[in-house]
Short mmCIF file of C-alpha atoms in Angstrom, two decimals:
data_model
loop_
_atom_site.label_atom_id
_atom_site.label_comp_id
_atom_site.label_asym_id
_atom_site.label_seq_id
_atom_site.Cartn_x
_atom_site.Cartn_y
_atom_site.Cartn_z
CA UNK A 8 1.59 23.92 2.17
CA UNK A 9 -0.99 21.65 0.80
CA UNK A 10 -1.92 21.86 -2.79
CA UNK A 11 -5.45 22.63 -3.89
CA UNK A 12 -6.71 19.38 -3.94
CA UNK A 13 -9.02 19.20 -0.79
CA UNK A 14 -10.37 15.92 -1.36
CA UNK A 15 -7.86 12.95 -1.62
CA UNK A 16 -9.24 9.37 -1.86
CA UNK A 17 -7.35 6.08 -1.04
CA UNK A 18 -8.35 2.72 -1.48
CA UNK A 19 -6.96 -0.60 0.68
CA UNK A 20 -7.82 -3.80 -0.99
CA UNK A 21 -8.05 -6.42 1.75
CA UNK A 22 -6.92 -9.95 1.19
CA UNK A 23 -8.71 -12.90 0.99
CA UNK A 24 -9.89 -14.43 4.39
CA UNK A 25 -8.81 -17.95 5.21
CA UNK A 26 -12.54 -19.60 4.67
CA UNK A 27 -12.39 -17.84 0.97
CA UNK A 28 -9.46 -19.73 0.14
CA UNK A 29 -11.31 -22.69 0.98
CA UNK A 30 -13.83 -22.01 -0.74
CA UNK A 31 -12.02 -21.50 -3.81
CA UNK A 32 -12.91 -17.54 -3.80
CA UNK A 33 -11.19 -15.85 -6.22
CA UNK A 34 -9.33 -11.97 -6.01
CA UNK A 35 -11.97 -9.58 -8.21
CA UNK A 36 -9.85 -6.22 -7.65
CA UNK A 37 -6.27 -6.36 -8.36
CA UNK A 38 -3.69 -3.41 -7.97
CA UNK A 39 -2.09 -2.60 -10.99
CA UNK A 40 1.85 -2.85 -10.08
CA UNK A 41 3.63 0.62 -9.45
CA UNK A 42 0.83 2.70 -10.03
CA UNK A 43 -2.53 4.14 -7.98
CA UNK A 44 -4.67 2.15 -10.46
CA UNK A 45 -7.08 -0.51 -9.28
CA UNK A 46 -8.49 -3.11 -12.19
CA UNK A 47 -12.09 -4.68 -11.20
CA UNK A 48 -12.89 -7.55 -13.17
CA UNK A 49 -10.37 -7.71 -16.31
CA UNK A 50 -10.92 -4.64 -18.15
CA UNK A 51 -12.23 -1.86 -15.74
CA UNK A 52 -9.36 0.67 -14.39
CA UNK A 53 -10.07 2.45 -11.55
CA UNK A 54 -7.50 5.54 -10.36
CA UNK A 55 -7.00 6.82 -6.93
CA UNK A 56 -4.66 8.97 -4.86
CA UNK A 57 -3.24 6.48 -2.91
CA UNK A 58 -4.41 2.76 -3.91
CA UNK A 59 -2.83 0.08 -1.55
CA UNK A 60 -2.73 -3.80 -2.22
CA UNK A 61 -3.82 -6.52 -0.02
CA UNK A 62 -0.37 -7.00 0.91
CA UNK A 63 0.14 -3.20 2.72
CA UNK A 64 0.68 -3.19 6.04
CA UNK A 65 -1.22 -0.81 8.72
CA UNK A 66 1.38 1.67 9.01
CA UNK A 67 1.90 2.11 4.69
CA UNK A 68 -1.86 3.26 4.58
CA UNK A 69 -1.55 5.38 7.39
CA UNK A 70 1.86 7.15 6.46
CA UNK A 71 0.75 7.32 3.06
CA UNK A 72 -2.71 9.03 3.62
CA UNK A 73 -3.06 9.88 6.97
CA UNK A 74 0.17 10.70 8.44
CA UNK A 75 0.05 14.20 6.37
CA UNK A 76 -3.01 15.32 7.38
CA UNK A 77 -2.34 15.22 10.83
CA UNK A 78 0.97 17.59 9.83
CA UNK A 79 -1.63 20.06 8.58
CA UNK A 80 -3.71 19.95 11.31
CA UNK A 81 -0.78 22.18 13.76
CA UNK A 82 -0.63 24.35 10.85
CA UNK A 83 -4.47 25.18 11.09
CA UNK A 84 -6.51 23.02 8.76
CA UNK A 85 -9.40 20.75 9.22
CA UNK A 86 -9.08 17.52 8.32
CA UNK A 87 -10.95 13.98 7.96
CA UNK A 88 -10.43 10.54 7.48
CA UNK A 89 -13.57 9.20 6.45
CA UNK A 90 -13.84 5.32 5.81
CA UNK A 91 -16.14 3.49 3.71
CA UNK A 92 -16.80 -0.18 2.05
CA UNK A 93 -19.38 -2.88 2.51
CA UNK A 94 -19.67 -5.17 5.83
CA UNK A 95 -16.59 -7.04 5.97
CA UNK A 96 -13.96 -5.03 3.85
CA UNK A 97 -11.60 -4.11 6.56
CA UNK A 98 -12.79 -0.89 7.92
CA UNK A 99 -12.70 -1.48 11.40
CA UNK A 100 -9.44 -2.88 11.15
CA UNK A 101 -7.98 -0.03 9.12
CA UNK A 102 -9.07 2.65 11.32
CA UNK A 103 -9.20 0.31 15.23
CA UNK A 104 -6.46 -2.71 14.36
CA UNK A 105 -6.02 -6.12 14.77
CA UNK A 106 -7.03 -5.81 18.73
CA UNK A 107 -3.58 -6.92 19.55
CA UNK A 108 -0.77 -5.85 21.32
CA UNK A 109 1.81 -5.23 18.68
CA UNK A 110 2.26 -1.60 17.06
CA UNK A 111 2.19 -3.12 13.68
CA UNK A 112 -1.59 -3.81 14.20
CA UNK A 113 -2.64 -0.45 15.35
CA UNK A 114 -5.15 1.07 13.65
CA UNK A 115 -5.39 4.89 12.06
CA UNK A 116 -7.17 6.16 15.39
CA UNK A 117 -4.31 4.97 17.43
CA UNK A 118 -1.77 6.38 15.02
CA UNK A 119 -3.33 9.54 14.52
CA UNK A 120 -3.10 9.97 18.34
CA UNK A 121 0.28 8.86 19.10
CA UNK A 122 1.63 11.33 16.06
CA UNK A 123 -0.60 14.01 17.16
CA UNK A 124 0.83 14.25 20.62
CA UNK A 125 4.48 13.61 19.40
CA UNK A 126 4.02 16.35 16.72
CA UNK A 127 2.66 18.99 19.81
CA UNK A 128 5.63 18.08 21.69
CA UNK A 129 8.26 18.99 18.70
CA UNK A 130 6.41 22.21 18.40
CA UNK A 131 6.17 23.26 21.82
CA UNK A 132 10.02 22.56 22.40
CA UNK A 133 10.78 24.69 19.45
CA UNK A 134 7.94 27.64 19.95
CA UNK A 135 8.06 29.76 22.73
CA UNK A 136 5.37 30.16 25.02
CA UNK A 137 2.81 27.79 23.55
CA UNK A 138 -0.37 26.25 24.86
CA UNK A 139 -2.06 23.74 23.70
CA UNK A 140 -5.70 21.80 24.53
CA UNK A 141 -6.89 18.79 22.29
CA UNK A 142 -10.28 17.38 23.01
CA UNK A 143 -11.35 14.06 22.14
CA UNK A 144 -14.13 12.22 21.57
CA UNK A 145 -14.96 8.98 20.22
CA UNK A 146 -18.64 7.97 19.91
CA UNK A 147 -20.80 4.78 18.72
CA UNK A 148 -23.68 5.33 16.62
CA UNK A 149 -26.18 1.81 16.91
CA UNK A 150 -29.67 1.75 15.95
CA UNK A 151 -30.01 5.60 15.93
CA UNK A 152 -28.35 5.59 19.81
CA UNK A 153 -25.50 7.65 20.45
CA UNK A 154 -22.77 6.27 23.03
CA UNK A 155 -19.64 7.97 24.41
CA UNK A 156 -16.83 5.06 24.03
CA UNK A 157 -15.03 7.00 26.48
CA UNK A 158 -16.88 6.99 29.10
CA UNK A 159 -17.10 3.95 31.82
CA UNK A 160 -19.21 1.03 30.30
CA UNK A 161 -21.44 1.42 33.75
CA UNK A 162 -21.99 5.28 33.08
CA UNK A 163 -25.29 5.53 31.40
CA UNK A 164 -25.21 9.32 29.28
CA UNK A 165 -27.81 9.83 27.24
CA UNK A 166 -27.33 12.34 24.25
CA UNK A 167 -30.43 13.31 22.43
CA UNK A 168 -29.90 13.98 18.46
CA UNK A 169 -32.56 16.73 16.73
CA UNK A 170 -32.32 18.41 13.88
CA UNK A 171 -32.48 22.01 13.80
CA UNK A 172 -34.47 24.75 11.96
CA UNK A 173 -32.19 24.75 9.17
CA UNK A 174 -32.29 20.62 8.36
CA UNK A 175 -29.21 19.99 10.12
CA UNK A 176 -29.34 16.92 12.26
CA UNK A 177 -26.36 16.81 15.76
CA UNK A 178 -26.24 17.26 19.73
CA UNK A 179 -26.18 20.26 21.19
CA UNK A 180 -24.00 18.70 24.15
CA UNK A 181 -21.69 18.54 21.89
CA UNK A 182 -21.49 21.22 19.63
CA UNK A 183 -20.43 19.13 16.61
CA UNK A 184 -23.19 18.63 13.54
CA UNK A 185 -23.33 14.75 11.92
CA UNK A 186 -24.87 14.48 8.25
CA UNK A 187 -26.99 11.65 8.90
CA UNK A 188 -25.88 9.32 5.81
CA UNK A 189 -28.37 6.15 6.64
CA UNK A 190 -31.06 7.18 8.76
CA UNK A 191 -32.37 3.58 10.12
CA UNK A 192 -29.42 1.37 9.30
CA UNK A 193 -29.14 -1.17 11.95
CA UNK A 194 -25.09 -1.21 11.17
CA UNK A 195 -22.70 0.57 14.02
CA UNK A 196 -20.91 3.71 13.25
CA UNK A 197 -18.20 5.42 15.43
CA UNK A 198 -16.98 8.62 15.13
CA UNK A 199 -13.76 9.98 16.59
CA UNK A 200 -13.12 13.27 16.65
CA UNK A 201 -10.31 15.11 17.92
CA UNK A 202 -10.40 19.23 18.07
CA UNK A 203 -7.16 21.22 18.73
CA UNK A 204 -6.36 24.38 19.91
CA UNK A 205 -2.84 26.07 20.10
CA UNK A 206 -1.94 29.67 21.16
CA UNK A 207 1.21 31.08 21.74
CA UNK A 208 1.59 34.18 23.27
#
């Protein structure tokens, strides 16, 4: 059972890209050995759940905050992964990979699906009549234009955000509500959600 923490936030410090080095960059954020501490600068601690070095491979931030969550999900509760950071601080590759073919580089979205389906298969074997549905979408927000990354790249669908009565702003296609966090922002978003539904009767 989880404890009564319902917010849990981990923090991946990336390490320094090849043309840094070069330019004589220099490491700003350092992990503070055997600990979830972070130190900015040289005097300014920082403390996390889970706090991963630039060293940490895809699957230790995954198993480490992820992994769980996706064990509470069978048992009923909602969960999110949300990532943030500035452009260029490893957030695609956290959550999409390293675009190649090895497991090691696969991203959270990847992981999160291959445990998901592994985890339904334990419980089915060991539940009796049990029947599960999981819908999944992943979508690309770009210049306030909403794109199914699912879909064919020649399929044109066109989903039309409003906001409601009440100030909330999603797609009724879809029956899922987005917060819209920077209205304007010329930056791409995606969004993958994945709903579940079991029954056993």
């Amino acid at each position: 059972m989880m404890s009564e923490v319902f917010v849990r936030v981990a923090v991946r410090i990336r390490p320094l890209r090849p043309r840094e080095k070069l330019h004589k960059h220099r490491e700003c954020v350092q992990l503070v050995p055997d600990s979830t501490q972070v130190m900015f600068g040289s005097d300014r601690l920082f403390s996390f759940d889970h706090a991963l070095g630039p060293t940490a491979t895809q699957d230790e931030v995954y198993t480490s905050s992820v992994q769980p969550l996706v064990q509470y999900l069978l048992t009923g509760y909602n969960a999110t992964v949300f990532c943030y950071g500035q452009t260029g601080s490893g957030k695609t590759y956290t959550l999409e990979g390293g675009g190649g073919e090895a497991d090691e580089e696969g991203g959270i979205v990847d992981r999160v699906a291959q445990d998901l389906f592994l985890f339904l298969e334990e419980k089915k074997r060991n539940t009796d009549n049990m029947e599960t549905t999981v819908w999944v979408s992943y979508l690309e927000l770009y210049r306030e234009e909403l794109r199914d990354l699912l879909e064919q790249p020649t399929v044109q669908k066109v989903f039309h955000i409003r906001d409601d009565e009440k100030g909330n702003t999603g797609n009724r296609q879809m029956s899922v509500l987005f917060i819209w966090l920077n209205e304007g922002n010329k930056w791409t978003h995606t969004i993958a959600i994945c709903l579940l539904y079991l029954k056993s009767y």
